[in-house]
XYZ file of N, CA and C in Angstrom:
327
model
N -9.176 51.134 -44.573
C -10.522 51.391 -44.083
C -11.247 52.293 -45.075
N -12.492 52.066 -45.241
C -13.298 52.849 -46.161
C -13.941 54.010 -45.393
N -13.183 55.118 -45.288
C -13.633 56.256 -44.506
C -14.889 56.894 -45.091
N -15.016 56.905 -46.402
C -16.201 57.502 -47.027
C -17.460 56.750 -46.607
N -17.388 55.424 -46.609
C -18.539 54.611 -46.182
C -18.830 54.853 -44.706
N -17.786 54.943 -43.891
C -17.958 55.224 -42.471
C -18.626 56.577 -42.268
N -18.187 57.577 -43.022
C -18.770 58.912 -42.900
C -20.245 58.905 -43.264
N -20.578 58.261 -44.377
C -21.978 58.211 -44.814
C -22.852 57.496 -43.798
N -22.337 56.410 -43.225
C -23.111 55.647 -42.256
C -23.236 56.353 -40.918
N -22.394 57.331 -40.664
C -22.405 58.032 -39.385
C -23.050 59.407 -39.466
N -23.490 59.803 -40.651
C -24.086 61.134 -40.812
C -25.257 61.380 -39.869
N -26.076 60.388 -39.641
C -27.265 60.564 -38.818
C -26.966 60.489 -37.323
N -25.765 60.104 -36.957
C -25.424 59.949 -35.542
C -25.319 61.308 -34.862
N -25.925 61.408 -33.692
C -25.824 62.657 -32.944
C -24.494 62.739 -32.201
N -23.887 61.586 -31.945
C -22.554 61.532 -31.344
C -21.954 60.151 -31.614
N -20.669 60.036 -31.362
C -19.927 58.799 -31.610
C -19.019 58.564 -30.413
N -18.764 57.303 -30.108
C -17.875 56.962 -29.010
C -16.677 56.166 -29.515
N -15.503 56.448 -28.960
C -14.282 55.704 -29.224
C -13.899 54.972 -27.944
N -13.573 53.685 -28.052
C -13.144 52.904 -26.899
C -11.831 52.191 -27.198
N -10.963 52.141 -26.206
C -9.707 51.408 -26.322
C -9.323 50.869 -24.959
N -8.403 49.938 -24.936
C -7.912 49.357 -23.680
C -6.402 49.530 -23.587
N -5.927 49.698 -22.361
C -4.489 49.763 -22.120
C -3.820 50.877 -22.910
N -2.767 50.502 -23.628
C -2.015 51.521 -24.376
C -2.806 52.063 -25.566
N -3.960 51.488 -25.858
C -4.788 51.953 -26.968
C -5.773 53.057 -26.567
N -5.877 53.345 -25.276
C -6.758 54.432 -24.829
C -6.322 55.775 -25.419
N -5.027 56.126 -25.415
C -4.641 57.399 -26.042
C -4.997 57.466 -27.531
N -4.948 56.333 -28.224
C -5.348 56.320 -29.636
C -6.831 56.621 -29.763
N -7.645 56.052 -28.872
C -9.080 56.346 -28.875
C -9.327 57.828 -28.586
N -8.588 58.383 -27.637
C -8.726 59.806 -27.310
C -8.349 60.684 -28.500
N -7.282 60.319 -29.192
C -6.849 61.077 -30.364
C -7.867 60.957 -31.499
N -8.437 59.767 -31.676
C -9.472 59.580 -32.698
C -10.666 60.478 -32.434
N -11.067 60.575 -31.183
C -12.170 61.458 -30.798
C -11.841 62.906 -31.133
N -10.640 63.311 -30.783
C -10.220 64.692 -31.046
C -10.218 64.994 -32.542
N -9.678 64.090 -33.345
C -9.640 64.303 -34.802
C -11.041 64.380 -35.380
N -11.943 63.520 -34.909
C -13.326 63.573 -35.391
C -13.946 64.927 -35.071
N -13.744 65.408 -33.855
C -14.275 66.720 -33.474
C -13.696 67.834 -34.339
N -12.393 67.786 -34.568
C -11.725 68.824 -35.359
C -12.194 68.851 -36.805
N -12.424 67.673 -37.375
C -12.748 67.590 -38.801
C -14.236 67.672 -39.120
N -15.068 67.182 -38.224
C -16.485 67.079 -38.580
C -17.420 67.816 -37.637
N -16.924 68.215 -36.491
C -17.738 68.869 -35.461
C -18.848 67.967 -34.936
N -18.716 66.660 -35.136
C -19.670 65.698 -34.569
C -19.255 65.470 -33.121
N -20.173 65.645 -32.176
C -19.822 65.386 -30.778
C -19.347 63.940 -30.608
N -18.272 63.762 -29.864
C -17.718 62.433 -29.661
C -17.140 62.332 -28.261
N -17.146 61.112 -27.743
C -16.522 60.850 -26.456
C -15.535 59.705 -26.636
N -14.564 59.647 -25.765
C -13.612 58.536 -25.752
C -13.518 58.056 -24.319
N -13.384 56.771 -24.168
C -13.450 56.155 -22.857
C -12.536 54.945 -22.825
N -11.945 54.628 -21.678
C -11.275 53.333 -21.571
C -12.349 52.240 -21.628
N -12.177 51.265 -22.481
C -13.204 50.232 -22.664
C -13.508 49.491 -21.368
N -12.516 49.334 -20.508
C -12.734 48.651 -19.238
C -13.654 49.407 -18.298
N -13.816 50.695 -18.522
C -14.689 51.522 -17.689
C -16.075 51.704 -18.297
N -16.320 51.124 -19.449
C -17.573 51.380 -20.155
C -18.799 50.870 -19.407
N -18.641 49.942 -18.490
C -19.775 49.441 -17.713
C -20.218 50.425 -16.637
N -19.398 51.407 -16.347
C -19.674 52.341 -15.259
C -20.272 53.637 -15.790
N -21.508 53.600 -16.175
C -22.206 54.804 -16.611
C -22.337 54.943 -18.109
N -21.228 54.821 -18.825
C -21.260 55.038 -20.266
C -22.229 54.105 -20.973
N -22.312 52.877 -20.544
C -23.127 51.878 -21.236
C -24.609 52.278 -21.271
N -25.018 53.140 -20.348
C -26.406 53.605 -20.328
C -26.735 54.463 -21.548
N -25.725 55.017 -22.210
C -25.951 55.841 -23.398
C -26.246 55.021 -24.649
N -25.905 53.748 -24.625
C -25.994 52.918 -25.826
C -27.442 52.624 -26.173
N -27.796 53.000 -27.386
C -29.113 52.713 -27.946
C -28.907 52.033 -29.285
N -29.961 51.510 -29.841
C -29.897 50.838 -31.137
C -29.257 51.748 -32.182
N -28.188 51.264 -32.804
C -27.528 51.997 -33.873
C -26.490 53.016 -33.436
N -26.263 53.190 -32.128
C -25.272 54.149 -31.644
C -23.883 53.693 -32.100
N -23.137 54.542 -32.821
C -21.829 54.111 -33.320
C -20.750 54.117 -32.227
N -20.090 52.971 -32.093
C -18.989 52.826 -31.148
C -17.777 52.330 -31.928
N -16.701 53.098 -31.894
C -15.479 52.745 -32.607
C -14.486 52.167 -31.605
N -14.054 50.941 -31.863
C -13.092 50.263 -30.997
C -11.711 50.278 -31.624
N -10.703 50.618 -30.832
C -9.311 50.462 -31.240
C -8.936 49.067 -30.737
N -8.805 48.104 -31.662
C -8.700 46.692 -31.273
C -7.571 45.958 -31.989
N -6.316 46.364 -31.783
C -5.219 45.612 -32.409
C -5.025 44.267 -31.713
N -4.287 43.409 -32.351
C -3.983 42.090 -31.787
C -2.820 42.263 -30.809
N -3.154 42.597 -29.564
C -2.136 42.770 -28.521
C -2.644 42.117 -27.245
N -2.020 42.437 -26.113
C -2.403 41.795 -24.847
C -3.809 42.176 -24.374
N -4.407 43.213 -24.938
C -5.757 43.626 -24.541
C -6.839 43.034 -25.441
N -6.451 42.309 -26.466
C -7.392 41.873 -27.505
C -8.554 41.035 -26.964
N -8.278 40.034 -26.153
C -9.356 39.170 -25.645
C -10.365 39.955 -24.817
N -9.878 40.885 -24.039
C -10.792 41.666 -23.201
C -11.628 42.653 -24.027
N -11.027 43.230 -25.051
C -11.799 44.190 -25.842
C -12.866 43.469 -26.666
N -12.621 42.204 -27.005
C -13.658 41.419 -27.687
C -14.884 41.312 -26.784
N -14.669 41.130 -25.489
C -15.785 41.108 -24.535
C -16.546 42.417 -24.530
N -15.820 43.541 -24.586
C -16.477 44.851 -24.651
C -17.271 45.012 -25.941
N -16.723 44.530 -27.040
C -17.423 44.600 -28.322
C -18.730 43.819 -28.240
N -18.676 42.629 -27.658
C -19.881 41.802 -27.553
C -20.939 42.469 -26.664
N -20.505 43.130 -25.598
C -21.446 43.854 -24.729
C -22.155 44.960 -25.506
N -21.402 45.717 -26.292
C -21.995 46.811 -27.058
C -22.932 46.280 -28.148
N -22.532 45.196 -28.809
C -23.401 44.588 -29.818
C -24.710 44.123 -29.194
N -24.630 43.536 -27.996
C -25.828 43.041 -27.309
C -26.803 44.171 -26.997
N -26.286 45.372 -26.847
C -27.149 46.529 -26.568
C -27.560 47.271 -27.825
N -27.166 46.757 -28.976
C -27.608 47.336 -30.239
C -26.674 48.364 -30.844
N -25.485 48.531 -30.289
C -24.537 49.504 -30.844
C -24.094 49.077 -32.243
N -23.779 50.059 -33.054
C -23.171 49.786 -34.367
C -21.675 49.816 -34.154
N -21.065 48.649 -34.145
C -19.648 48.504 -33.819
C -18.791 48.705 -35.054
N -17.778 49.546 -34.889
C -16.776 49.802 -35.928
C -15.432 49.513 -35.268
N -14.639 48.630 -35.854
C -13.354 48.266 -35.252
C -12.196 48.750 -36.103
N -11.213 49.321 -35.432
C -9.952 49.674 -36.078
C -8.999 48.541 -35.725
N -8.627 47.770 -36.747
C -7.824 46.570 -36.529
C -6.588 46.600 -37.416
N -5.710 45.644 -37.191
C -4.521 45.513 -38.021
C -4.891 44.830 -39.330
N -4.228 45.198 -40.396
C -4.538 44.682 -41.730
C -4.491 43.158 -41.778
N -3.513 42.529 -41.113
C -3.420 41.067 -41.195
C -4.587 40.380 -40.485
N -5.238 41.040 -39.523
C -6.434 40.474 -38.882
C -7.578 40.428 -39.885
N -7.681 41.451 -40.707
C -8.720 41.505 -41.727
C -8.527 40.391 -42.748
N -7.288 40.213 -43.193
C -6.998 39.177 -44.195
C -7.198 37.767 -43.651
N -6.908 37.568 -42.353
C -7.000 36.232 -41.778
C -8.410 35.889 -41.309
N -9.316 36.859 -41.343
C -10.698 36.610 -40.921
C -10.895 36.634 -39.420
N -9.969 37.230 -38.677
C -10.104 37.301 -37.213
C -10.594 38.657 -36.752
N -11.225 39.407 -37.629
C -11.754 40.711 -37.272
C -12.827 40.550 -36.204
N -12.807 41.383 -35.139
C -13.790 41.254 -34.064
C -15.215 41.593 -34.472
N -15.411 42.215 -35.609
C -16.767 42.565 -36.016
C -17.344 41.589 -37.015
N -16.626 40.527 -37.342
C -17.140 39.529 -38.297
C -17.891 38.456 -37.563
């Protein structure tokens, strides 16, 4: 992942959200914590399945949402969450497995 490009593109963000499903929720929570520790950028983490209950109201054009989206049993459902956020104008950033990137199955392509 090109963290420098991600950092530059997120400089203007007032906050960032991390979303994950199932066993990936703790990874999203840890990502939020690391971002807070390193950059002091306000961030939230949420189970992606709960994003329709209140959180989605925060989404505005360009709001950065980072998805933890490995190819596992939650993959099809998290693709639905990604599409919902894209429809509302979120800037979607996906953390995926390397072989998904090489095979062209990245959820953000």
